[in-house]
C-alpha cells in the first residue's frame, strides 16, 4: 500500500539473521532431513549462533519455526512400520542422486578432510619406520623379499620367436591369392590324369601333402624397415598343401582323390586346433617348473583328492546303508538304556520295599520279645516272692547255712535277682464295711446292748464266724 514496507520487512534489521541467512539455514535443515539426520532445536540454535556470531535466545528456534511454516517439528518416537518400510526404489534413487551431487560438487573438500584425518605425522612416521626410510634401516627389507618371484602367468611368454602352424604359410600381398594356384597335386593332361592310378584313401596320410617342419617366420626387419613402410599386418596366410584346382574334364577318380586330400587336411586342422586350445588338466598359480618338490606335492594332492572323491562317490550307497544301520543301532541303544534305567529303578524300589518289610518284621519280633521278657519278669517276680518268703523263714530258723544256698536264695529259677526283704506280693482288695447281720444282732442282744448303740465294727464280735464278702486266700505255711 503506497510503497510501504510490511511489518516483517520493516523489522528485519532487528533480527539476528537476515532473510538470506535464514533461507540458507532452512535449506540446510531440509538437507539434513533428507539425509535421515533431522536437526533438533538445539542444533538450530547452535547454527544460528555460529552464523550471526551472537548467542541466540532459548525461544528463538520456535519463532524461527513460526516464520517458516514449511518446517515441521515432531518429538522422536519408536520406529514405526512406515519408517521401517521406507527402503524402496525411490528412496534409494534419491540417496544415490545426492551422493552423485556430493561427488561432483564437493568431493575434493570431503577428500581433503579425510586425508587430513588419515595422513597424520605420526602415521607417516610409523610407515617410514616400517619401511626403513626413517630412521634409515637397510635391514628393514627381509631376506625373503630378495627371492626371485614365482611365475604366476597362465599364458606362455617365452623369449623365442613365434612359429606358424604347419597348416599355414605366409603369402606376400603382391603374390597370387588364388587358393588353388599352387600345390603338390598337379595334373597337366586330363587323359593322363584319368589313366593315373589313385591310391586308396587309407593309404594317404597328411604328411604326404603337409610340410614336416613349420614355415620359418618372416623377419620383422624385412617388413617394418622397408622404404615403403609395409607392416606385418599386410601379410596374409593361406592353408599349406592345398591341391590344384581340377579342370572341368577331370575324372571321377581325380575328384575323389582331391576330396580325400581336402578331408584329411580338415582332420589335421581339427587336431591342431584341439591341441592349441586344449585346457590344462592342472591349472594353478604355482610355478611352471613341474619337477619341483612343491609342484609334485601339489599334483599328488590334487590327484589324491580326485581319486578320493571318486571313491566316495562309488561308496556313497554303501555308506548310506551303514549310516542307516548306525542310526538304528544308536536308536536301539537309547531304547535299551532307557529300559535298563527303568529296570534299575524298579529293582531299587523292590529292594527298598523288601528292606522296609524286613525292618518292620524285625521291629515286630523285637517288640514281641520285649513283651515276652516283660511278662516273664512279672511272672518271675510273682514266683520269686514266694520263694523269698520261704527263704526268709529258712534263714530265721537256721542261721547257719552254706554260701551257695544264700546265693541261690537271691536269684529265682530264671536267674533274675530278687530282694529277700522286699518281696512284691499280690495286691489284695481293701475290706469294705459290712452291714449288721442277724448273728451280730443276736450277739448284741445277748450282751444286753442296744442295737442303735452298737458300733459299725464291734471289736468284741468274732468276725471269724461271719461270712466275708471276699474270701481270703489261705496262706500256706
Tab-separated table of C-alpha atoms in Angstrom:
chain	number	residue	atom	x	y	z
A	1	UNK	CA	0.000	0.000	0.000
A	2	UNK	CA	1.553	3.197	-1.155
A	3	UNK	CA	5.043	1.602	-1.250
A	4	UNK	CA	5.120	0.962	2.485
A	5	UNK	CA	7.109	-1.977	3.845
A	6	UNK	CA	5.486	-4.877	5.610
A	7	UNK	CA	5.964	-5.379	9.314
A	8	UNK	CA	8.395	-8.235	8.685
A	9	UNK	CA	10.441	-6.177	6.241
A	10	UNK	CA	10.392	-3.131	8.491
A	11	UNK	CA	11.785	-5.024	11.486
A	12	UNK	CA	14.272	-7.138	9.513
A	13	UNK	CA	17.201	-5.068	10.754
A	14	UNK	CA	16.291	-6.011	14.319
A	15	UNK	CA	16.602	-9.752	13.737
A	16	UNK	CA	19.767	-11.718	14.369
A	17	UNK	CA	19.690	-13.354	10.930
A	18	UNK	CA	18.775	-11.673	7.697
A	19	UNK	CA	16.336	-13.215	5.227
A	20	UNK	CA	19.084	-14.748	3.008
A	21	UNK	CA	20.789	-16.200	6.063
A	22	UNK	CA	17.524	-17.699	7.297
A	23	UNK	CA	16.845	-19.151	3.857
A	24	UNK	CA	20.298	-20.712	3.902
A	25	UNK	CA	19.585	-22.187	7.350
A	26	UNK	CA	16.228	-23.543	6.104
A	27	UNK	CA	17.914	-25.252	3.152
A	28	UNK	CA	20.493	-26.772	5.470
A	29	UNK	CA	17.787	-28.113	7.817
A	30	UNK	CA	15.922	-29.661	4.892
A	31	UNK	CA	19.126	-31.228	3.621
A	32	UNK	CA	19.712	-32.829	7.000
A	33	UNK	CA	16.156	-34.156	6.966
A	34	UNK	CA	16.651	-35.740	3.548
A	35	UNK	CA	19.810	-37.409	4.822
A	36	UNK	CA	17.883	-39.030	7.715
A	37	UNK	CA	19.670	-36.790	10.271
A	38	UNK	CA	16.908	-34.408	11.398
A	39	UNK	CA	18.055	-31.283	13.173
A	40	UNK	CA	16.963	-30.607	16.728
A	41	UNK	CA	16.104	-27.226	18.257
A	42	UNK	CA	19.478	-27.137	19.989
A	43	UNK	CA	21.228	-27.770	16.682
A	44	UNK	CA	19.236	-24.975	15.015
A	45	UNK	CA	20.144	-22.636	17.874
A	46	UNK	CA	23.832	-23.517	17.550
A	47	UNK	CA	23.751	-22.995	13.774
A	48	UNK	CA	22.108	-19.611	14.183
A	49	UNK	CA	24.649	-18.588	16.816
A	50	UNK	CA	27.528	-19.533	14.505
A	51	UNK	CA	26.032	-17.630	11.568
A	52	UNK	CA	25.176	-14.462	13.486
A	53	UNK	CA	28.183	-14.504	15.785
A	54	UNK	CA	25.937	-13.926	18.786
A	55	UNK	CA	24.262	-16.303	21.150
A	56	UNK	CA	20.552	-16.609	20.370
A	57	UNK	CA	17.869	-16.922	22.996
A	58	UNK	CA	16.009	-20.005	24.126
A	59	UNK	CA	12.773	-19.072	22.300
A	60	UNK	CA	14.440	-18.052	19.043
A	61	UNK	CA	14.102	-21.513	17.376
A	62	UNK	CA	10.339	-21.529	17.911
A	63	UNK	CA	9.957	-18.034	16.491
A	64	UNK	CA	12.093	-19.169	13.579
A	65	UNK	CA	9.740	-22.136	13.009
A	66	UNK	CA	6.751	-19.780	13.037
A	67	UNK	CA	8.353	-17.594	10.362
A	68	UNK	CA	8.926	-20.693	8.209
A	69	UNK	CA	5.808	-22.864	8.364
A	70	UNK	CA	7.231	-25.312	5.802
A	71	UNK	CA	9.441	-26.654	8.602
A	72	UNK	CA	7.786	-29.137	10.934
A	73	UNK	CA	8.824	-30.233	14.383
A	74	UNK	CA	7.998	-33.569	15.925
A	75	UNK	CA	9.004	-35.460	19.020
A	76	UNK	CA	11.045	-38.600	18.500
A	77	UNK	CA	9.125	-41.870	18.833
A	78	UNK	CA	9.816	-45.519	18.292
A	79	UNK	CA	10.393	-46.806	14.774
A	80	UNK	CA	7.073	-47.027	13.004
A	81	UNK	CA	6.098	-49.563	10.377
A	82	UNK	CA	6.013	-46.924	7.629
A	83	UNK	CA	9.515	-45.770	8.531
A	84	UNK	CA	10.774	-49.367	8.710
A	85	UNK	CA	9.433	-49.955	5.206
A	86	UNK	CA	10.941	-46.762	3.826
A	87	UNK	CA	13.657	-48.683	1.968
A	88	UNK	CA	12.224	-48.547	-1.527
A	89	UNK	CA	13.424	-47.776	-5.018
A	90	UNK	CA	12.548	-44.114	-4.770
A	91	UNK	CA	14.492	-43.574	-1.528
A	92	UNK	CA	17.499	-45.483	-2.850
A	93	UNK	CA	17.452	-43.473	-6.095
A	94	UNK	CA	17.312	-40.185	-4.175
A	95	UNK	CA	20.205	-41.299	-1.978
A	96	UNK	CA	22.418	-42.073	-4.928
A	97	UNK	CA	21.416	-38.814	-6.593
A	98	UNK	CA	22.562	-36.934	-3.508
A	99	UNK	CA	25.757	-38.988	-3.428
A	100	UNK	CA	26.380	-38.157	-7.069
A	101	UNK	CA	25.869	-34.465	-6.362
A	102	UNK	CA	28.322	-34.626	-3.483
A	103	UNK	CA	30.930	-36.416	-5.573
A	104	UNK	CA	30.564	-33.998	-8.468
A	105	UNK	CA	30.357	-30.783	-6.453
A	106	UNK	CA	32.439	-31.055	-3.287
A	107	UNK	CA	34.258	-34.399	-3.418
A	108	UNK	CA	37.643	-32.739	-3.103
A	109	UNK	CA	36.544	-30.981	0.046
A	110	UNK	CA	35.495	-34.231	1.729
A	111	UNK	CA	38.577	-35.982	0.400
A	112	UNK	CA	40.755	-33.289	1.871
A	113	UNK	CA	39.068	-33.715	5.267
A	114	UNK	CA	39.549	-37.489	5.165
A	115	UNK	CA	43.140	-37.112	4.025
A	116	UNK	CA	43.836	-34.662	6.837
A	117	UNK	CA	42.459	-37.118	9.377
A	118	UNK	CA	44.246	-40.141	7.901
A	119	UNK	CA	47.677	-38.790	6.974
A	120	UNK	CA	48.830	-37.615	10.364
A	121	UNK	CA	52.524	-37.023	11.060
A	122	UNK	CA	52.564	-39.959	13.475
A	123	UNK	CA	51.032	-42.239	10.848
A	124	UNK	CA	53.530	-41.160	8.204
A	125	UNK	CA	56.473	-41.622	10.559
A	126	UNK	CA	55.212	-45.076	11.526
A	127	UNK	CA	55.012	-46.068	7.867
A	128	UNK	CA	58.512	-44.699	7.239
A	129	UNK	CA	59.854	-46.618	10.222
A	130	UNK	CA	58.182	-49.799	8.967
A	131	UNK	CA	59.792	-49.413	5.545
A	132	UNK	CA	63.162	-48.403	6.927
A	133	UNK	CA	63.084	-44.922	5.362
A	134	UNK	CA	63.221	-43.026	8.642
A	135	UNK	CA	65.333	-43.660	10.556
A	136	UNK	CA	67.444	-45.253	7.837
A	137	UNK	CA	67.457	-49.010	8.251
A	138	UNK	CA	68.562	-51.163	5.286
A	139	UNK	CA	67.827	-54.299	7.298
A	140	UNK	CA	64.088	-53.481	7.263
A	141	UNK	CA	63.732	-55.424	3.992
A	142	UNK	CA	63.753	-59.147	4.867
A	143	UNK	CA	65.825	-61.712	3.034
A	144	UNK	CA	62.692	-63.343	1.701
A	145	UNK	CA	61.940	-60.265	-0.374
A	146	UNK	CA	65.123	-60.831	-2.395
A	147	UNK	CA	63.988	-64.241	-3.632
A	148	UNK	CA	63.011	-64.477	-7.314
A	149	UNK	CA	59.327	-64.050	-7.950
A	150	UNK	CA	57.218	-67.009	-8.965
A	151	UNK	CA	55.766	-67.370	-12.396
A	152	UNK	CA	52.035	-66.854	-11.973
A	153	UNK	CA	51.034	-66.110	-15.567
A	154	UNK	CA	48.594	-68.526	-17.215
A	155	UNK	CA	49.973	-67.893	-20.705
A	156	UNK	CA	53.351	-68.774	-22.092
A	157	UNK	CA	55.646	-65.772	-22.550
A	158	UNK	CA	58.896	-67.274	-23.751
A	159	UNK	CA	61.675	-65.106	-25.295
A	160	UNK	CA	61.605	-67.018	-28.599
A	161	UNK	CA	60.200	-66.188	-31.991
A	162	UNK	CA	56.675	-67.266	-32.797
A	163	UNK	CA	56.402	-70.075	-35.334
A	164	UNK	CA	53.470	-70.631	-37.620
A	165	UNK	CA	51.366	-73.730	-37.562
A	166	UNK	CA	52.289	-76.364	-40.180
A	167	UNK	CA	48.909	-75.808	-41.856
A	168	UNK	CA	49.578	-72.141	-42.744
A	169	UNK	CA	52.085	-70.288	-44.855
A	170	UNK	CA	52.775	-66.618	-45.415
A	171	UNK	CA	51.604	-65.095	-48.697
A	172	UNK	CA	53.045	-61.755	-49.861
A	173	UNK	CA	50.452	-59.111	-50.742
A	174	UNK	CA	51.746	-58.945	-54.316
A	175	UNK	CA	51.527	-62.721	-54.839
A	176	UNK	CA	48.648	-64.528	-56.475
A	177	UNK	CA	45.916	-65.141	-53.887
A	178	UNK	CA	44.213	-67.892	-55.839
A	179	UNK	CA	43.715	-70.699	-53.340
A	180	UNK	CA	44.319	-73.384	-55.894
A	181	UNK	CA	47.136	-71.795	-57.860
A	182	UNK	CA	49.874	-73.904	-56.279
A	183	UNK	CA	50.130	-77.235	-54.653
A	184	UNK	CA	51.858	-80.579	-54.784
A	185	UNK	CA	48.959	-82.178	-56.591
A	186	UNK	CA	49.218	-81.176	-60.278
A	187	UNK	CA	47.652	-82.688	-63.366
A	188	UNK	CA	48.727	-81.392	-66.801
A	189	UNK	CA	46.925	-83.780	-69.093
A	190	UNK	CA	43.337	-84.853	-68.400
A	191	UNK	CA	43.824	-88.139	-70.184
A	192	UNK	CA	46.933	-88.863	-68.149
A	193	UNK	CA	45.023	-87.982	-65.029
A	194	UNK	CA	42.339	-90.418	-65.983
A	195	UNK	CA	44.895	-93.162	-66.523
A	196	UNK	CA	46.879	-92.388	-63.354
A	197	UNK	CA	46.012	-94.837	-60.578
A	198	UNK	CA	44.661	-93.258	-57.422
A	199	UNK	CA	45.820	-94.674	-54.106
A	200	UNK	CA	43.138	-95.715	-51.665
A	201	UNK	CA	42.080	-93.135	-49.040
A	202	UNK	CA	43.513	-95.184	-46.189
A	203	UNK	CA	47.000	-95.099	-47.677
A	204	UNK	CA	47.107	-91.319	-47.997
A	205	UNK	CA	48.462	-89.541	-44.946
A	206	UNK	CA	48.544	-85.830	-44.212
A	207	UNK	CA	52.318	-85.944	-44.075
A	208	UNK	CA	52.417	-86.678	-47.782
A	209	UNK	CA	50.981	-83.234	-48.552
A	210	UNK	CA	51.865	-81.183	-45.444
A	211	UNK	CA	55.326	-79.834	-44.683
A	212	UNK	CA	57.216	-81.664	-41.961
A	213	UNK	CA	58.618	-78.527	-40.362
A	214	UNK	CA	56.882	-75.221	-39.661
A	215	UNK	CA	57.324	-72.387	-42.080
A	216	UNK	CA	60.007	-70.020	-40.823
A	217	UNK	CA	58.571	-66.636	-39.885
A	218	UNK	CA	59.277	-63.592	-41.909
A	219	UNK	CA	61.763	-61.306	-40.138
A	220	UNK	CA	60.268	-58.129	-38.803
A	221	UNK	CA	63.091	-56.059	-40.253
A	222	UNK	CA	62.126	-57.095	-43.768
A	223	UNK	CA	58.731	-55.520	-43.395
A	224	UNK	CA	58.981	-52.787	-40.788
A	225	UNK	CA	62.202	-51.173	-42.028
A	226	UNK	CA	61.469	-51.080	-45.766
A	227	UNK	CA	61.208	-47.905	-47.746
A	228	UNK	CA	57.528	-48.340	-48.453
A	229	UNK	CA	56.857	-48.904	-44.717
A	230	UNK	CA	54.982	-52.161	-45.208
A	231	UNK	CA	53.688	-53.523	-41.882
A	232	UNK	CA	53.407	-57.147	-40.819
A	233	UNK	CA	49.636	-56.884	-40.853
A	234	UNK	CA	49.787	-56.583	-44.652
A	235	UNK	CA	50.934	-60.194	-44.961
A	236	UNK	CA	48.298	-62.854	-45.499
A	237	UNK	CA	48.165	-66.546	-44.765
A	238	UNK	CA	46.785	-69.458	-46.703
A	239	UNK	CA	46.496	-73.180	-45.991
A	240	UNK	CA	49.601	-75.128	-46.917
A	241	UNK	CA	49.397	-78.171	-49.177
A	242	UNK	CA	46.149	-77.371	-50.981
A	243	UNK	CA	45.762	-79.325	-54.226
A	244	UNK	CA	45.494	-77.551	-57.535
A	245	UNK	CA	42.114	-76.778	-59.000
A	246	UNK	CA	40.932	-79.560	-61.345
A	247	UNK	CA	39.715	-78.803	-64.835
A	248	UNK	CA	36.072	-79.381	-65.739
A	249	UNK	CA	37.020	-82.519	-67.682
A	250	UNK	CA	38.682	-84.242	-64.685
A	251	UNK	CA	37.770	-87.814	-63.988
A	252	UNK	CA	35.844	-89.002	-61.006
A	253	UNK	CA	38.886	-90.695	-59.539
A	254	UNK	CA	40.751	-87.396	-59.580
A	255	UNK	CA	37.798	-85.704	-57.841
A	256	UNK	CA	37.681	-88.456	-55.213
A	257	UNK	CA	41.428	-88.141	-54.608
A	258	UNK	CA	41.152	-84.375	-54.215
A	259	UNK	CA	38.204	-84.758	-51.826
A	260	UNK	CA	40.158	-87.271	-49.782
A	261	UNK	CA	43.140	-84.920	-49.539
A	262	UNK	CA	40.927	-81.996	-48.503
A	263	UNK	CA	39.171	-84.143	-45.908
A	264	UNK	CA	42.479	-85.273	-44.421
A	265	UNK	CA	43.623	-81.662	-44.280
A	266	UNK	CA	40.439	-80.785	-42.390
A	267	UNK	CA	41.046	-83.611	-39.914
A	268	UNK	CA	44.619	-82.428	-39.408
A	269	UNK	CA	43.417	-78.848	-38.872
A	270	UNK	CA	40.864	-80.053	-36.366
A	271	UNK	CA	43.502	-81.942	-34.387
A	272	UNK	CA	45.812	-78.917	-34.465
A	273	UNK	CA	43.021	-76.654	-33.184
A	274	UNK	CA	42.212	-79.077	-30.405
A	275	UNK	CA	45.881	-79.213	-29.381
A	276	UNK	CA	46.201	-75.420	-29.463
A	277	UNK	CA	43.010	-74.773	-27.480
A	278	UNK	CA	43.150	-77.742	-25.142
A	279	UNK	CA	42.583	-76.874	-21.465
A	280	UNK	CA	45.166	-77.807	-18.934
A	281	UNK	CA	44.314	-80.592	-16.556
A	282	UNK	CA	46.191	-78.953	-13.682
A	283	UNK	CA	45.805	-75.192	-13.755
A	284	UNK	CA	47.054	-73.269	-10.757
A	285	UNK	CA	49.128	-70.264	-9.825
A	286	UNK	CA	52.075	-72.435	-8.844
A	287	UNK	CA	55.449	-72.280	-10.597
A	288	UNK	CA	55.753	-73.711	-14.068
A	289	UNK	CA	58.668	-75.886	-13.054
A	290	UNK	CA	56.744	-79.178	-12.952
A	291	UNK	CA	59.595	-81.160	-11.361
A	292	UNK	CA	59.907	-79.017	-8.238
A	293	UNK	CA	59.031	-80.605	-4.897
A	294	UNK	CA	56.303	-78.083	-4.273
A	295	UNK	CA	54.632	-78.739	-7.613
A	296	UNK	CA	54.958	-82.502	-7.303
A	297	UNK	CA	53.311	-82.376	-3.877
A	298	UNK	CA	50.552	-80.198	-5.245
A	299	UNK	CA	49.945	-82.534	-8.200
A	300	UNK	CA	49.963	-85.576	-5.919
A	301	UNK	CA	47.487	-83.909	-3.567
A	302	UNK	CA	45.216	-82.926	-6.451
A	303	UNK	CA	45.302	-86.420	-7.891
A	304	UNK	CA	44.671	-87.960	-4.481
A	305	UNK	CA	41.729	-85.604	-3.933
A	306	UNK	CA	40.194	-86.589	-7.266
A	307	UNK	CA	40.622	-90.285	-6.507
A	308	UNK	CA	39.180	-89.825	-3.035
A	309	UNK	CA	36.132	-88.058	-4.458
A	310	UNK	CA	35.626	-90.869	-6.966
A	311	UNK	CA	35.948	-93.434	-4.189
A	312	UNK	CA	33.417	-91.599	-2.026
A	313	UNK	CA	31.038	-91.354	-4.952
A	314	UNK	CA	31.319	-95.086	-5.598
A	315	UNK	CA	30.931	-95.930	-1.923
A	316	UNK	CA	28.059	-93.494	-1.330
A	317	UNK	CA	25.280	-96.195	-1.413
A	318	UNK	CA	27.205	-98.444	0.966
A	319	UNK	CA	27.997	-95.545	3.272
A	320	UNK	CA	24.342	-94.578	3.246
A	321	UNK	CA	23.332	-98.089	4.286
A	322	UNK	CA	25.989	-98.127	7.005
A	323	UNK	CA	24.808	-94.751	8.245
A	324	UNK	CA	21.246	-96.072	8.418
A	325	UNK	CA	22.395	-99.144	10.340
A	326	UNK	CA	24.404	-96.980	12.735
A	327	UNK	CA	21.370	-94.764	13.331
A	328	UNK	CA	19.217	-97.826	14.031
A	329	UNK	CA	21.838	-99.187	16.420
A	330	UNK	CA	22.028	-95.833	18.199
A	331	UNK	CA	18.241	-95.691	18.495
A	332	UNK	CA	18.197	-99.249	19.863
A	333	UNK	CA	20.971	-98.369	22.293
A	334	UNK	CA	18.960	-95.392	23.519
A	335	UNK	CA	15.881	-97.586	24.000
A	336	UNK	CA	17.938	-100.239	25.801
A	337	UNK	CA	19.479	-97.604	28.024
A	338	UNK	CA	16.038	-96.274	28.929
A	339	UNK	CA	14.790	-99.808	29.641
A	340	UNK	CA	17.859	-100.577	31.743
A	341	UNK	CA	17.369	-97.359	33.685
A	342	UNK	CA	13.717	-98.197	34.291
A	343	UNK	CA	14.618	-101.739	35.348
A	344	UNK	CA	17.291	-100.395	37.682
A	345	UNK	CA	14.801	-98.037	39.294
A	346	UNK	CA	12.275	-100.886	39.636
A	347	UNK	CA	14.850	-103.117	41.323
A	348	UNK	CA	15.811	-100.283	43.645
A	349	UNK	CA	12.170	-99.776	44.590
A	350	UNK	CA	11.740	-103.518	45.116
A	351	UNK	CA	14.865	-103.753	47.284
A	352	UNK	CA	13.715	-100.742	49.282
A	353	UNK	CA	10.322	-102.344	49.808
A	354	UNK	CA	11.886	-105.631	50.950
A	355	UNK	CA	14.234	-103.755	53.264
A	356	UNK	CA	11.357	-101.897	54.864
A	357	UNK	CA	9.376	-105.123	55.264
A	358	UNK	CA	12.383	-106.766	56.883
A	359	UNK	CA	12.779	-103.807	59.220
A	360	UNK	CA	9.100	-103.946	60.153
A	361	UNK	CA	9.381	-107.699	60.739
A	362	UNK	CA	12.421	-107.263	62.954
A	363	UNK	CA	10.652	-104.473	64.815
A	364	UNK	CA	7.647	-106.724	65.415
A	365	UNK	CA	9.908	-109.524	66.611
A	366	UNK	CA	11.779	-107.128	68.877
A	367	UNK	CA	8.554	-105.826	70.373
A	368	UNK	CA	7.227	-109.372	70.824
A	369	UNK	CA	10.472	-110.397	72.520
A	370	UNK	CA	10.282	-107.324	74.734
A	371	UNK	CA	6.701	-108.117	75.700
A	372	UNK	CA	7.688	-111.709	76.382
A	373	UNK	CA	10.588	-110.622	78.561
A	374	UNK	CA	8.351	-108.246	80.484
A	375	UNK	CA	5.781	-110.982	81.011
A	376	UNK	CA	8.490	-113.370	82.171
A	377	UNK	CA	9.833	-110.739	84.528
A	378	UNK	CA	6.389	-110.269	86.015
A	379	UNK	CA	5.868	-113.987	86.337
A	380	UNK	CA	9.320	-114.416	87.828
A	381	UNK	CA	8.640	-111.607	90.258
A	382	UNK	CA	5.499	-113.358	91.403
A	383	UNK	CA	7.250	-116.682	91.737
A	384	UNK	CA	10.247	-115.087	93.354
A	385	UNK	CA	8.070	-113.519	96.102
A	386	UNK	CA	7.008	-116.893	97.423
A	387	UNK	CA	10.486	-118.288	97.234
A	388	UNK	CA	11.811	-115.258	99.041
A	389	UNK	CA	9.287	-115.780	101.778
A	390	UNK	CA	10.371	-119.384	102.221
A	391	UNK	CA	13.996	-118.373	102.171
A	392	UNK	CA	13.307	-115.799	104.855
A	393	UNK	CA	11.660	-118.349	107.052
A	394	UNK	CA	14.556	-120.698	106.487
A	395	UNK	CA	17.105	-118.024	107.347
A	396	UNK	CA	15.249	-117.166	110.528
A	397	UNK	CA	15.031	-120.739	111.677
A	398	UNK	CA	18.506	-121.703	110.629
A	399	UNK	CA	21.107	-119.006	110.932
A	400	UNK	CA	23.899	-121.188	109.670
A	401	UNK	CA	23.863	-122.161	106.085
A	402	UNK	CA	26.150	-122.564	103.147
A	403	UNK	CA	27.107	-119.646	100.938
A	404	UNK	CA	25.716	-121.387	97.888
A	405	UNK	CA	22.283	-121.658	99.437
A	406	UNK	CA	22.361	-117.967	100.474
A	407	UNK	CA	23.403	-117.010	96.987
A	408	UNK	CA	20.724	-119.148	95.431
A	409	UNK	CA	18.131	-117.526	97.641
A	410	UNK	CA	18.820	-114.173	95.986
A	411	UNK	CA	18.060	-115.496	92.466
A	412	UNK	CA	14.947	-117.102	91.073
A	413	UNK	CA	14.787	-120.059	88.744
A	414	UNK	CA	15.283	-117.836	85.682
A	415	UNK	CA	18.440	-116.256	87.110
A	416	UNK	CA	16.801	-112.921	87.971
A	417	UNK	CA	17.932	-111.403	91.328
A	418	UNK	CA	15.243	-110.754	93.902
A	419	UNK	CA	15.226	-108.921	97.241
A	420	UNK	CA	14.605	-111.184	100.183
A	421	UNK	CA	13.384	-108.398	102.438
A	422	UNK	CA	11.286	-106.570	99.912
A	423	UNK	CA	9.145	-109.080	98.087
A	424	UNK	CA	6.277	-107.969	95.959
A	425	UNK	CA	3.061	-109.600	96.978
A	426	UNK	CA	-0.142	-109.906	95.087
A	427	UNK	CA	-2.385	-106.918	95.916
A	428	UNK	CA	-5.489	-107.668	97.904
A	429	UNK	CA	-8.678	-105.583	97.843
A	430	UNK	CA	-9.362	-103.358	100.758
A	431	UNK	CA	-12.097	-104.623	103.146
A	432	UNK	CA	-15.378	-102.858	102.976
A	433	UNK	CA	-17.673	-102.232	105.953
A	434	UNK	CA	-20.426	-104.820	106.407
A	435	UNK	CA	-23.961	-104.286	107.331
A	436	UNK	CA	-25.063	-105.678	110.673
A	437	UNK	CA	-26.263	-109.186	110.125
A	438	UNK	CA	-28.721	-111.301	112.160
A	439	UNK	CA	-25.945	-113.059	114.018
A	440	UNK	CA	-24.427	-109.726	115.072
A	441	UNK	CA	-27.829	-108.567	116.295
A	442	UNK	CA	-28.273	-111.739	118.307
A	443	UNK	CA	-24.838	-111.292	119.837
A	444	UNK	CA	-25.635	-107.719	120.820
A	445	UNK	CA	-28.884	-108.886	122.319
A	446	UNK	CA	-27.108	-111.468	124.464
A	447	UNK	CA	-24.839	-108.727	125.765
A	448	UNK	CA	-27.874	-106.509	126.572
A	449	UNK	CA	-26.624	-103.706	124.337
A	450	UNK	CA	-28.902	-101.550	122.296
A	451	UNK	CA	-28.716	-102.103	118.615
A	452	UNK	CA	-28.506	-98.428	117.878
A	453	UNK	CA	-25.548	-98.001	120.230
A	454	UNK	CA	-23.573	-100.859	118.678
A	455	UNK	CA	-20.655	-99.640	116.543
A	456	UNK	CA	-20.302	-100.474	112.874
A	457	UNK	CA	-17.259	-102.641	113.634
A	458	UNK	CA	-17.701	-104.101	117.050
A	459	UNK	CA	-14.371	-105.294	118.365
A	460	UNK	CA	-15.879	-107.788	120.672
A	461	UNK	CA	-17.562	-109.663	117.903
A	462	UNK	CA	-15.693	-112.587	116.444
A	463	UNK	CA	-15.669	-111.920	112.804
A	464	UNK	CA	-14.161	-115.229	112.017
A	465	UNK	CA	-17.594	-116.781	112.129
A	466	UNK	CA	-19.023	-114.107	109.752
A	467	UNK	CA	-19.002	-114.915	106.066
A	468	UNK	CA	-16.617	-112.456	104.362
A	469	UNK	CA	-17.673	-110.879	101.172
A	470	UNK	CA	-14.273	-111.574	99.562
A	471	UNK	CA	-12.988	-114.883	100.859
A	472	UNK	CA	-9.393	-114.624	101.938
A	473	UNK	CA	-6.842	-116.902	100.388
A	474	UNK	CA	-5.285	-119.288	102.800
A	475	UNK	CA	-1.562	-118.704	103.060
A	476	UNK	CA	0.448	-121.816	103.015
A	477	UNK	CA	2.859	-122.197	105.789
